């Protein structure tokens, strides 16, 4: 059985846009039946739900009790990267702008929250999924690396995880190939 989480209630501006729509649509296209798990106010931040969706967001997806590496891949790109990219843009492109100075504390706080959720989900494991390196780790590492101009990864307790990803020989070969192109 497939279960998809969604909010029981959202403000009018979000109705019809909430991201569980993508999964519902895909399942309708595929003709696959599913159950919805509707979250009451505040339930998204409960320990139980965070266990399922570490960022307290919808949708969360379950199929016969399974979680998949692709969920982490999407989490990296759409739960973590937007916050990190927003901070990186402030620091790398707009640091001298008055609005950027005003916006930076809030942007950094959002990044800290997202990194804390990643750290909690990772716990003492080596990798995000099933204790083996997956596409989710690959994508998460490339997202976390965007913060290399800060100490936020270390402070979030994710330094060892990122180092573990970057120590992989395949990553080193990929990085070397990119850097060689710049040196040429
Ligand atoms: N990585 C998730 C992100 C989902 C997402 O952004 N969900 C929003 C609703 S559209 C949410 O749950 N926001 C509540 C929150 O961040 O607290 C995905 O792409 O499915």
Short mmCIF file of N, CA and C and ligand atoms in Angstrom, two decimals:
data_model
loop_
_atom_site.label_atom_id
_atom_site.label_comp_id
_atom_site.label_asym_id
_atom_site.label_seq_id
_atom_site.Cartn_x
_atom_site.Cartn_y
_atom_site.Cartn_z
N UNK A 1 0.83 -1.20 0.00
CA UNK A 1 0.00 0.00 0.00
C UNK A 1 0.87 1.26 0.00
N UNK A 2 0.44 2.23 -0.77
CA UNK A 2 1.16 3.51 -0.83
C UNK A 2 0.45 4.51 0.08
N UNK A 3 1.23 5.22 0.89
CA UNK A 3 0.67 6.25 1.77
C UNK A 3 1.38 7.58 1.46
N UNK A 4 0.60 8.63 1.31
CA UNK A 4 1.14 9.97 1.02
C UNK A 4 0.65 10.92 2.10
N UNK A 5 1.56 11.69 2.67
CA UNK A 5 1.13 12.66 3.68
C UNK A 5 0.73 13.97 3.02
N UNK A 6 -0.18 14.67 3.67
CA UNK A 6 -0.64 15.98 3.18
C UNK A 6 -1.17 16.74 4.40
N UNK A 7 -1.34 18.06 4.22
CA UNK A 7 -1.87 18.86 5.32
C UNK A 7 -3.39 18.83 5.31
N UNK A 8 -3.95 18.78 6.52
CA UNK A 8 -5.41 18.85 6.64
C UNK A 8 -5.90 20.25 6.30
N UNK A 9 -5.05 21.23 6.60
CA UNK A 9 -5.46 22.61 6.34
C UNK A 9 -4.24 23.46 6.00
N UNK A 10 -4.39 24.33 4.98
CA UNK A 10 -3.35 25.33 4.67
C UNK A 10 -4.05 26.64 4.35
N UNK A 11 -3.32 27.77 4.40
CA UNK A 11 -3.95 29.06 4.04
C UNK A 11 -4.40 29.04 2.58
N UNK A 12 -5.40 29.87 2.27
CA UNK A 12 -5.96 29.85 0.91
C UNK A 12 -4.92 30.00 -0.20
N UNK A 13 -3.87 30.83 0.00
CA UNK A 13 -2.90 31.05 -1.08
C UNK A 13 -2.19 29.77 -1.51
N UNK A 14 -2.13 28.79 -0.58
CA UNK A 14 -1.39 27.55 -0.87
C UNK A 14 -2.28 26.43 -1.39
N UNK A 15 -3.57 26.62 -1.29
CA UNK A 15 -4.47 25.52 -1.71
C UNK A 15 -4.35 25.27 -3.21
N UNK A 16 -4.17 24.03 -3.56
CA UNK A 16 -3.98 23.68 -4.97
C UNK A 16 -2.53 23.72 -5.40
N UNK A 17 -1.63 24.18 -4.51
CA UNK A 17 -0.20 24.25 -4.84
C UNK A 17 0.65 23.35 -3.96
N UNK A 18 0.12 22.86 -2.86
CA UNK A 18 0.93 22.10 -1.89
C UNK A 18 1.54 20.88 -2.60
N UNK A 19 2.80 20.60 -2.26
CA UNK A 19 3.59 19.69 -3.09
C UNK A 19 3.16 18.21 -3.05
N UNK A 20 2.25 17.85 -2.18
CA UNK A 20 1.72 16.48 -2.28
C UNK A 20 0.97 16.29 -3.59
N UNK A 21 0.58 17.42 -4.23
CA UNK A 21 -0.13 17.34 -5.50
C UNK A 21 0.68 16.59 -6.55
N UNK A 22 2.01 16.78 -6.54
CA UNK A 22 2.86 16.13 -7.54
C UNK A 22 2.77 14.60 -7.43
N UNK A 23 2.80 14.15 -6.17
CA UNK A 23 2.79 12.70 -5.96
C UNK A 23 1.40 12.14 -6.26
N UNK A 24 0.38 12.85 -5.81
CA UNK A 24 -0.99 12.41 -6.11
C UNK A 24 -1.18 12.29 -7.63
N UNK A 25 -0.69 13.31 -8.36
CA UNK A 25 -0.84 13.33 -9.81
C UNK A 25 -0.11 12.15 -10.45
N UNK A 26 1.14 11.95 -10.02
CA UNK A 26 1.92 10.84 -10.58
C UNK A 26 1.22 9.50 -10.33
N UNK A 27 0.67 9.35 -9.14
CA UNK A 27 -0.01 8.09 -8.81
C UNK A 27 -1.28 7.94 -9.64
N UNK A 28 -1.98 9.07 -9.87
CA UNK A 28 -3.17 9.01 -10.73
C UNK A 28 -2.78 8.64 -12.16
N UNK A 29 -1.67 9.23 -12.66
CA UNK A 29 -1.21 8.88 -14.02
C UNK A 29 -0.91 7.39 -14.12
N UNK A 30 -0.30 6.86 -13.05
CA UNK A 30 0.11 5.45 -13.06
C UNK A 30 -1.05 4.52 -12.70
N UNK A 31 -2.16 5.10 -12.28
CA UNK A 31 -3.30 4.27 -11.89
C UNK A 31 -3.07 3.50 -10.60
N UNK A 32 -2.22 4.06 -9.73
CA UNK A 32 -1.91 3.36 -8.48
C UNK A 32 -2.75 3.93 -7.34
N UNK A 33 -3.49 3.09 -6.61
CA UNK A 33 -4.27 3.59 -5.48
C UNK A 33 -3.35 3.95 -4.31
N UNK A 34 -3.81 4.89 -3.49
CA UNK A 34 -3.00 5.28 -2.33
C UNK A 34 -3.91 5.73 -1.21
N UNK A 35 -3.35 5.72 -0.02
CA UNK A 35 -4.04 6.30 1.14
C UNK A 35 -3.39 7.63 1.45
N UNK A 36 -4.18 8.58 1.95
CA UNK A 36 -3.57 9.83 2.39
C UNK A 36 -3.52 9.86 3.91
N UNK A 37 -2.43 10.39 4.40
CA UNK A 37 -2.29 10.62 5.85
C UNK A 37 -2.35 12.13 6.04
N UNK A 38 -3.48 12.62 6.51
CA UNK A 38 -3.65 14.06 6.67
C UNK A 38 -3.12 14.51 8.02
N UNK A 39 -2.27 15.52 8.00
CA UNK A 39 -1.63 16.00 9.23
C UNK A 39 -2.43 17.15 9.83
N UNK A 40 -2.76 17.00 11.10
CA UNK A 40 -3.44 18.09 11.81
C UNK A 40 -2.42 19.19 12.13
N UNK A 41 -2.91 20.36 12.53
CA UNK A 41 -2.02 21.47 12.90
C UNK A 41 -0.96 21.00 13.90
N UNK A 42 0.29 21.32 13.61
CA UNK A 42 1.37 21.00 14.54
C UNK A 42 1.90 19.58 14.42
N UNK A 43 1.15 18.72 13.76
CA UNK A 43 1.57 17.32 13.69
C UNK A 43 2.85 17.14 12.88
N UNK A 44 3.09 18.06 11.94
CA UNK A 44 4.28 17.93 11.10
C UNK A 44 5.57 18.02 11.92
N UNK A 45 5.48 18.63 13.09
CA UNK A 45 6.68 18.77 13.92
C UNK A 45 6.77 17.72 15.02
N UNK A 46 5.86 16.75 15.02
CA UNK A 46 5.93 15.70 16.04
C UNK A 46 7.12 14.78 15.74
N UNK A 47 7.64 14.16 16.79
CA UNK A 47 8.80 13.27 16.60
C UNK A 47 8.45 12.14 15.64
N UNK A 48 7.24 11.62 15.75
CA UNK A 48 6.82 10.53 14.87
C UNK A 48 6.88 10.93 13.40
N UNK A 49 6.33 12.12 13.13
CA UNK A 49 6.29 12.53 11.72
C UNK A 49 7.69 12.87 11.22
N UNK A 50 8.50 13.53 12.06
CA UNK A 50 9.88 13.86 11.67
C UNK A 50 10.71 12.62 11.36
N UNK A 51 10.32 11.53 12.02
CA UNK A 51 10.98 10.25 11.74
C UNK A 51 10.74 9.85 10.28
N UNK A 52 9.57 10.19 9.80
CA UNK A 52 9.17 9.84 8.43
C UNK A 52 9.66 10.91 7.45
N UNK A 53 9.46 12.18 7.79
CA UNK A 53 9.86 13.30 6.92
C UNK A 53 10.69 14.24 7.78
N UNK A 54 12.02 14.13 7.70
CA UNK A 54 12.89 14.82 8.66
C UNK A 54 12.72 16.33 8.72
N UNK A 55 12.15 16.95 7.68
CA UNK A 55 12.04 18.41 7.65
C UNK A 55 10.65 18.89 8.07
N UNK A 56 9.79 17.95 8.43
CA UNK A 56 8.45 18.33 8.83
C UNK A 56 7.63 18.87 7.68
N UNK A 57 7.93 18.37 6.47
CA UNK A 57 7.22 18.86 5.29
C UNK A 57 6.32 17.76 4.72
N UNK A 58 5.42 18.17 3.85
CA UNK A 58 4.68 17.22 3.02
C UNK A 58 5.15 17.39 1.58
N UNK A 59 5.08 16.37 0.75
CA UNK A 59 4.61 15.04 1.08
C UNK A 59 5.71 14.16 1.68
N UNK A 60 5.28 13.18 2.48
CA UNK A 60 6.13 12.05 2.80
C UNK A 60 5.48 10.85 2.12
N UNK A 61 6.29 9.90 1.76
CA UNK A 61 5.82 8.79 0.92
C UNK A 61 6.26 7.48 1.53
N UNK A 62 5.35 6.54 1.54
CA UNK A 62 5.69 5.21 2.03
C UNK A 62 5.06 4.18 1.11
N UNK A 63 5.84 3.17 0.78
CA UNK A 63 5.30 2.10 -0.06
C UNK A 63 5.71 0.77 0.57
N UNK A 64 4.73 0.05 1.05
CA UNK A 64 5.01 -1.22 1.73
C UNK A 64 6.09 -1.05 2.80
N UNK A 65 6.03 0.06 3.52
CA UNK A 65 6.97 0.29 4.61
C UNK A 65 8.34 0.75 4.17
N UNK A 66 8.53 0.95 2.86
CA UNK A 66 9.88 1.28 2.37
C UNK A 66 10.09 2.77 2.20
N UNK A 67 11.32 3.21 2.51
CA UNK A 67 11.78 4.54 2.15
C UNK A 67 12.89 4.36 1.14
N UNK A 68 13.06 5.32 0.28
CA UNK A 68 13.99 5.12 -0.81
C UNK A 68 15.02 6.22 -0.90
N UNK A 69 16.15 5.89 -1.55
CA UNK A 69 17.21 6.88 -1.75
C UNK A 69 16.70 8.09 -2.51
N UNK A 70 15.74 7.88 -3.43
CA UNK A 70 15.25 9.01 -4.23
C UNK A 70 14.58 10.06 -3.34
N UNK A 71 14.05 9.63 -2.19
CA UNK A 71 13.44 10.63 -1.29
C UNK A 71 14.52 11.58 -0.78
N UNK A 72 15.69 11.04 -0.46
CA UNK A 72 16.78 11.91 0.00
C UNK A 72 17.31 12.78 -1.13
N UNK A 73 17.26 12.23 -2.33
CA UNK A 73 17.71 13.02 -3.47
C UNK A 73 16.82 14.25 -3.63
N UNK A 74 15.52 14.03 -3.53
CA UNK A 74 14.59 15.15 -3.67
C UNK A 74 14.68 16.07 -2.46
N UNK A 75 14.89 15.49 -1.27
CA UNK A 75 15.05 16.33 -0.07
C UNK A 75 16.27 17.24 -0.22
N UNK A 76 17.35 16.68 -0.74
CA UNK A 76 18.56 17.50 -0.92
C UNK A 76 18.27 18.67 -1.84
N UNK A 77 17.58 18.38 -2.94
CA UNK A 77 17.36 19.42 -3.94
C UNK A 77 16.26 20.41 -3.57
N UNK A 78 15.26 19.93 -2.81
CA UNK A 78 14.10 20.79 -2.64
C UNK A 78 13.75 21.10 -1.19
N UNK A 79 14.42 20.44 -0.23
CA UNK A 79 14.23 20.84 1.17
C UNK A 79 15.45 21.59 1.69
N UNK A 80 16.63 21.22 1.19
CA UNK A 80 17.87 21.78 1.74
C UNK A 80 18.49 22.83 0.81
N UNK A 81 18.56 22.51 -0.48
CA UNK A 81 19.28 23.43 -1.38
C UNK A 81 18.66 24.83 -1.47
N UNK A 82 17.35 24.98 -1.50
CA UNK A 82 16.82 26.36 -1.61
C UNK A 82 17.30 27.26 -0.47
N UNK A 83 17.32 26.72 0.75
CA UNK A 83 17.78 27.54 1.89
C UNK A 83 19.27 27.86 1.76
N UNK A 84 20.04 26.86 1.38
CA UNK A 84 21.49 27.06 1.26
C UNK A 84 21.80 28.01 0.11
N UNK A 85 21.09 27.85 -0.98
CA UNK A 85 21.34 28.71 -2.13
C UNK A 85 20.98 30.16 -1.82
N UNK A 86 19.94 30.32 -1.04
CA UNK A 86 19.54 31.68 -0.67
C UNK A 86 20.62 32.36 0.16
N UNK A 87 21.21 31.62 1.11
CA UNK A 87 22.31 32.17 1.91
C UNK A 87 23.55 32.41 1.05
N UNK A 88 23.84 31.47 0.18
CA UNK A 88 25.02 31.61 -0.68
C UNK A 88 24.87 32.83 -1.59
N UNK A 89 23.68 33.07 -2.08
CA UNK A 89 23.48 34.23 -2.95
C UNK A 89 23.74 35.52 -2.18
N UNK A 90 23.27 35.57 -0.94
CA UNK A 90 23.50 36.76 -0.10
C UNK A 90 25.01 36.96 0.09
N UNK A 91 25.71 35.88 0.46
CA UNK A 91 27.13 35.99 0.79
C UNK A 91 28.02 36.21 -0.44
N UNK A 92 27.69 35.56 -1.53
CA UNK A 92 28.61 35.55 -2.67
C UNK A 92 28.27 36.61 -3.72
N UNK A 93 27.02 37.01 -3.79
CA UNK A 93 26.65 37.95 -4.85
C UNK A 93 26.19 39.31 -4.34
N UNK A 94 25.62 39.35 -3.14
CA UNK A 94 24.97 40.60 -2.70
C UNK A 94 25.44 41.09 -1.33
N UNK A 95 26.62 40.64 -0.89
CA UNK A 95 27.04 40.88 0.49
C UNK A 95 27.02 42.37 0.87
N UNK A 96 27.27 43.25 -0.07
CA UNK A 96 27.35 44.67 0.26
C UNK A 96 26.01 45.38 0.23
N UNK A 97 24.99 44.69 -0.22
CA UNK A 97 23.67 45.34 -0.33
C UNK A 97 23.01 45.45 1.04
N UNK A 98 22.37 46.57 1.27
CA UNK A 98 21.71 46.77 2.56
C UNK A 98 20.67 45.70 2.84
N UNK A 99 19.87 45.37 1.83
CA UNK A 99 18.81 44.37 2.03
C UNK A 99 19.42 43.02 2.40
N UNK A 100 20.61 42.72 1.84
CA UNK A 100 21.24 41.43 2.11
C UNK A 100 21.68 41.36 3.57
N UNK A 101 22.20 42.48 4.07
CA UNK A 101 22.62 42.49 5.48
C UNK A 101 21.42 42.28 6.40
N UNK A 102 20.30 42.85 6.04
CA UNK A 102 19.08 42.69 6.85
C UNK A 102 18.55 41.26 6.75
N UNK A 103 18.66 40.69 5.59
CA UNK A 103 18.07 39.36 5.35
C UNK A 103 18.95 38.22 5.89
N UNK A 104 20.27 38.46 6.00
CA UNK A 104 21.19 37.35 6.27
C UNK A 104 20.89 36.55 7.55
N UNK A 105 20.59 37.18 8.70
CA UNK A 105 20.35 36.37 9.90
C UNK A 105 19.20 35.38 9.71
N UNK A 106 18.13 35.80 9.11
CA UNK A 106 16.99 34.89 8.89
C UNK A 106 17.35 33.78 7.92
N UNK A 107 18.14 34.14 6.89
CA UNK A 107 18.54 33.12 5.91
C UNK A 107 19.44 32.09 6.57
N UNK A 108 20.34 32.56 7.43
CA UNK A 108 21.24 31.61 8.11
C UNK A 108 20.45 30.72 9.07
N UNK A 109 19.48 31.30 9.75
CA UNK A 109 18.68 30.48 10.68
C UNK A 109 17.94 29.37 9.93
N UNK A 110 17.42 29.70 8.77
CA UNK A 110 16.74 28.67 7.97
C UNK A 110 17.72 27.56 7.60
N UNK A 111 18.93 27.93 7.21
CA UNK A 111 19.94 26.92 6.88
C UNK A 111 20.25 26.06 8.10
N UNK A 112 20.43 26.70 9.25
CA UNK A 112 20.71 25.93 10.48
C UNK A 112 19.60 24.92 10.77
N UNK A 113 18.37 25.33 10.61
CA UNK A 113 17.24 24.41 10.84
C UNK A 113 17.29 23.22 9.90
N UNK A 114 17.57 23.50 8.64
CA UNK A 114 17.61 22.42 7.65
C UNK A 114 18.78 21.47 7.96
N UNK A 115 19.93 22.03 8.31
CA UNK A 115 21.10 21.18 8.60
C UNK A 115 20.84 20.35 9.86
N UNK A 116 20.18 20.94 10.83
CA UNK A 116 19.87 20.19 12.06
C UNK A 116 18.98 19.00 11.74
N UNK A 117 18.04 19.19 10.83
CA UNK A 117 17.14 18.08 10.46
C UNK A 117 17.93 16.98 9.75
N UNK A 118 18.87 17.37 8.90
CA UNK A 118 19.71 16.36 8.23
C UNK A 118 20.52 15.60 9.27
N UNK A 119 21.10 16.34 10.20
CA UNK A 119 21.95 15.71 11.23
C UNK A 119 21.14 14.74 12.09
N UNK A 120 19.94 15.16 12.47
CA UNK A 120 19.08 14.29 13.28
C UNK A 120 18.73 13.01 12.52
N UNK A 121 18.42 13.16 11.25
CA UNK A 121 18.05 11.99 10.45
C UNK A 121 19.25 11.06 10.27
N UNK A 122 20.41 11.65 10.10
CA UNK A 122 21.61 10.83 9.90
C UNK A 122 22.02 10.12 11.19
N UNK A 123 21.88 10.80 12.31
CA UNK A 123 22.29 10.21 13.58
C UNK A 123 23.73 9.77 13.53
N UNK A 124 24.00 8.54 13.96
CA UNK A 124 25.37 8.03 13.92
C UNK A 124 25.63 7.17 12.68
N UNK A 125 24.68 7.17 11.75
CA UNK A 125 24.87 6.37 10.54
C UNK A 125 25.94 7.00 9.65
N UNK A 126 26.46 6.19 8.76
CA UNK A 126 27.45 6.71 7.81
C UNK A 126 26.79 7.39 6.63
N UNK A 127 25.66 6.84 6.22
CA UNK A 127 24.99 7.35 5.02
C UNK A 127 23.51 7.58 5.32
N UNK A 128 22.83 8.30 4.44
CA UNK A 128 21.45 8.68 4.71
C UNK A 128 20.47 7.52 4.56
N UNK A 129 20.80 6.56 3.67
CA UNK A 129 19.84 5.48 3.39
C UNK A 129 20.48 4.12 3.60
N UNK A 130 19.89 3.32 4.45
CA UNK A 130 20.27 1.91 4.56
C UNK A 130 21.75 1.68 4.78
N UNK A 131 22.42 2.65 5.32
CA UNK A 131 23.85 2.52 5.60
C UNK A 131 24.69 2.13 4.38
N UNK A 132 24.21 2.52 3.20
CA UNK A 132 25.11 2.43 2.06
C UNK A 132 24.98 3.70 1.23
N UNK A 133 26.10 4.08 0.61
CA UNK A 133 26.13 5.31 -0.17
C UNK A 133 25.10 5.22 -1.29
N UNK A 134 24.34 6.30 -1.47
CA UNK A 134 23.30 6.30 -2.50
C UNK A 134 23.30 7.64 -3.23
N UNK A 135 22.43 7.72 -4.22
CA UNK A 135 22.27 8.98 -4.96
C UNK A 135 21.84 10.11 -4.01
N UNK A 136 21.14 9.75 -2.94
CA UNK A 136 20.74 10.77 -1.96
C UNK A 136 21.94 11.41 -1.29
N UNK A 137 22.94 10.58 -0.94
CA UNK A 137 24.17 11.12 -0.33
C UNK A 137 24.94 11.96 -1.34
N UNK A 138 24.98 11.46 -2.57
CA UNK A 138 25.70 12.20 -3.62
C UNK A 138 25.12 13.60 -3.77
N UNK A 139 23.79 13.66 -3.84
CA UNK A 139 23.16 14.96 -4.05
C UNK A 139 23.29 15.84 -2.80
N UNK A 140 23.09 15.21 -1.61
CA UNK A 140 23.19 15.99 -0.38
C UNK A 140 24.60 16.58 -0.23
N UNK A 141 25.62 15.80 -0.55
CA UNK A 141 26.99 16.30 -0.42
C UNK A 141 27.24 17.48 -1.35
N UNK A 142 26.73 17.39 -2.58
CA UNK A 142 26.97 18.51 -3.50
C UNK A 142 26.23 19.76 -3.03
N UNK A 143 25.13 19.58 -2.33
CA UNK A 143 24.39 20.73 -1.79
C UNK A 143 25.12 21.31 -0.58
N UNK A 144 25.57 20.45 0.33
CA UNK A 144 26.25 20.93 1.54
C UNK A 144 27.55 21.66 1.18
N UNK A 145 28.21 21.23 0.11
CA UNK A 145 29.49 21.85 -0.29
C UNK A 145 29.33 23.31 -0.66
N UNK A 146 28.11 23.71 -0.99
CA UNK A 146 27.89 25.12 -1.36
C UNK A 146 28.23 26.04 -0.18
N UNK A 147 28.19 25.47 1.03
CA UNK A 147 28.45 26.27 2.24
C UNK A 147 29.94 26.30 2.62
N UNK A 148 30.81 25.97 1.69
CA UNK A 148 32.23 25.85 2.06
C UNK A 148 32.84 27.18 2.52
N UNK A 149 32.18 28.30 2.22
CA UNK A 149 32.70 29.59 2.68
C UNK A 149 32.29 29.89 4.12
N UNK A 150 31.54 28.97 4.76
CA UNK A 150 31.07 29.17 6.13
C UNK A 150 31.55 28.00 7.01
N UNK A 151 31.27 28.10 8.32
CA UNK A 151 31.56 26.97 9.21
C UNK A 151 30.27 26.27 9.64
N UNK A 152 29.19 26.47 8.88
CA UNK A 152 27.89 25.95 9.29
C UNK A 152 27.81 24.42 9.24
N UNK A 153 28.53 23.81 8.31
CA UNK A 153 28.50 22.34 8.21
C UNK A 153 29.15 21.73 9.45
N UNK A 154 30.32 22.26 9.81
CA UNK A 154 31.01 21.78 11.02
C UNK A 154 30.13 22.00 12.24
N UNK A 155 29.59 23.20 12.35
CA UNK A 155 28.79 23.54 13.54
C UNK A 155 27.54 22.66 13.64
N UNK A 156 27.04 22.20 12.51
CA UNK A 156 25.85 21.35 12.52
C UNK A 156 26.21 19.89 12.80
N UNK A 157 27.49 19.62 12.94
CA UNK A 157 27.91 18.23 13.20
C UNK A 157 27.87 17.35 11.95
N UNK A 158 27.96 18.01 10.78
CA UNK A 158 27.91 17.24 9.53
C UNK A 158 29.26 17.19 8.83
N UNK A 159 30.30 17.68 9.51
CA UNK A 159 31.63 17.72 8.90
C UNK A 159 32.15 16.34 8.54
N UNK A 160 31.99 15.38 9.44
CA UNK A 160 32.49 14.03 9.16
C UNK A 160 31.72 13.39 8.01
N UNK A 161 30.41 13.63 8.01
CA UNK A 161 29.59 13.06 6.93
C UNK A 161 30.04 13.60 5.57
N UNK A 162 30.22 14.92 5.50
CA UNK A 162 30.61 15.50 4.22
C UNK A 162 32.01 15.01 3.82
N UNK A 163 32.92 14.94 4.80
CA UNK A 163 34.27 14.45 4.50
C UNK A 163 34.21 13.02 3.96
N UNK A 164 33.34 12.21 4.58
CA UNK A 164 33.18 10.80 4.15
C UNK A 164 32.74 10.76 2.67
N UNK A 165 31.82 11.63 2.32
CA UNK A 165 31.36 11.68 0.93
C UNK A 165 32.50 12.12 0.01
N UNK A 166 33.21 13.16 0.44
CA UNK A 166 34.24 13.74 -0.43
C UNK A 166 35.48 12.85 -0.54
N UNK A 167 35.63 11.93 0.41
CA UNK A 167 36.79 11.02 0.35
C UNK A 167 36.59 9.90 -0.66
N UNK A 168 35.40 9.78 -1.18
CA UNK A 168 35.17 8.69 -2.13
C UNK A 168 36.00 8.91 -3.40
N UNK A 169 36.72 7.89 -3.85
CA UNK A 169 37.57 8.05 -5.03
C UNK A 169 36.81 8.58 -6.24
N UNK A 170 35.58 8.15 -6.41
CA UNK A 170 34.80 8.60 -7.58
C UNK A 170 34.55 10.10 -7.50
N UNK A 171 34.31 10.60 -6.27
CA UNK A 171 34.13 12.05 -6.12
C UNK A 171 35.42 12.77 -6.49
N UNK A 172 36.53 12.25 -6.00
CA UNK A 172 37.82 12.89 -6.27
C UNK A 172 38.09 12.93 -7.77
N UNK A 173 37.79 11.85 -8.47
CA UNK A 173 38.03 11.83 -9.92
C UNK A 173 37.14 12.86 -10.62
N UNK A 174 35.90 12.95 -10.16
CA UNK A 174 34.97 13.90 -10.77
C UNK A 174 35.43 15.34 -10.53
N UNK A 175 35.86 15.60 -9.29
CA UNK A 175 36.31 16.96 -8.95
C UNK A 175 37.58 17.30 -9.73
N UNK A 176 38.51 16.35 -9.79
CA UNK A 176 39.75 16.59 -10.53
C UNK A 176 39.46 16.93 -11.98
N UNK A 177 38.50 16.21 -12.55
CA UNK A 177 38.18 16.45 -13.97
C UNK A 177 37.61 17.84 -14.16
N UNK A 178 36.75 18.27 -13.21
CA UNK A 178 36.20 19.62 -13.33
C UNK A 178 37.30 20.67 -13.18
N UNK A 179 38.16 20.49 -12.17
CA UNK A 179 39.20 21.47 -11.90
C UNK A 179 40.23 21.52 -13.04
N UNK A 180 40.50 20.36 -13.64
CA UNK A 180 41.47 20.33 -14.75
C UNK A 180 40.98 21.18 -15.92
N UNK A 181 39.68 21.17 -16.11
CA UNK A 181 39.13 21.97 -17.22
C UNK A 181 39.40 23.45 -16.96
N UNK A 182 39.34 23.88 -15.70
CA UNK A 182 39.58 25.28 -15.38
C UNK A 182 41.06 25.64 -15.51
N UNK A 183 41.93 24.68 -15.22
CA UNK A 183 43.37 24.94 -15.25
C UNK A 183 43.87 25.04 -16.69
N UNK A 184 43.16 24.39 -17.59
CA UNK A 184 43.66 24.29 -18.97
C UNK A 184 43.64 25.65 -19.67
N1 LIG B 1 11.60 18.13 -0.67
C1 LIG B 1 10.16 18.26 -0.56
C2 LIG B 1 9.78 19.68 -0.20
C3 LIG B 1 8.30 19.74 0.08
C4 LIG B 1 7.83 21.09 0.57
O1 LIG B 1 8.45 22.14 0.31
N2 LIG B 1 6.67 21.07 1.25
C5 LIG B 1 6.06 22.26 1.81
C6 LIG B 1 4.62 22.37 1.33
S1 LIG B 1 4.50 22.72 -0.39
C7 LIG B 1 5.95 22.12 3.31
O2 LIG B 1 5.65 21.05 3.80
N3 LIG B 1 6.17 23.21 4.04
C8 LIG B 1 6.03 23.22 5.47
C9 LIG B 1 7.31 23.55 6.16
O3 LIG B 1 8.38 23.67 5.50
O4 LIG B 1 7.27 23.70 7.38
C10 LIG B 1 9.53 17.88 -1.88
O5 LIG B 1 10.01 18.36 -2.91
O6 LIG B 1 8.59 17.13 -1.86
#
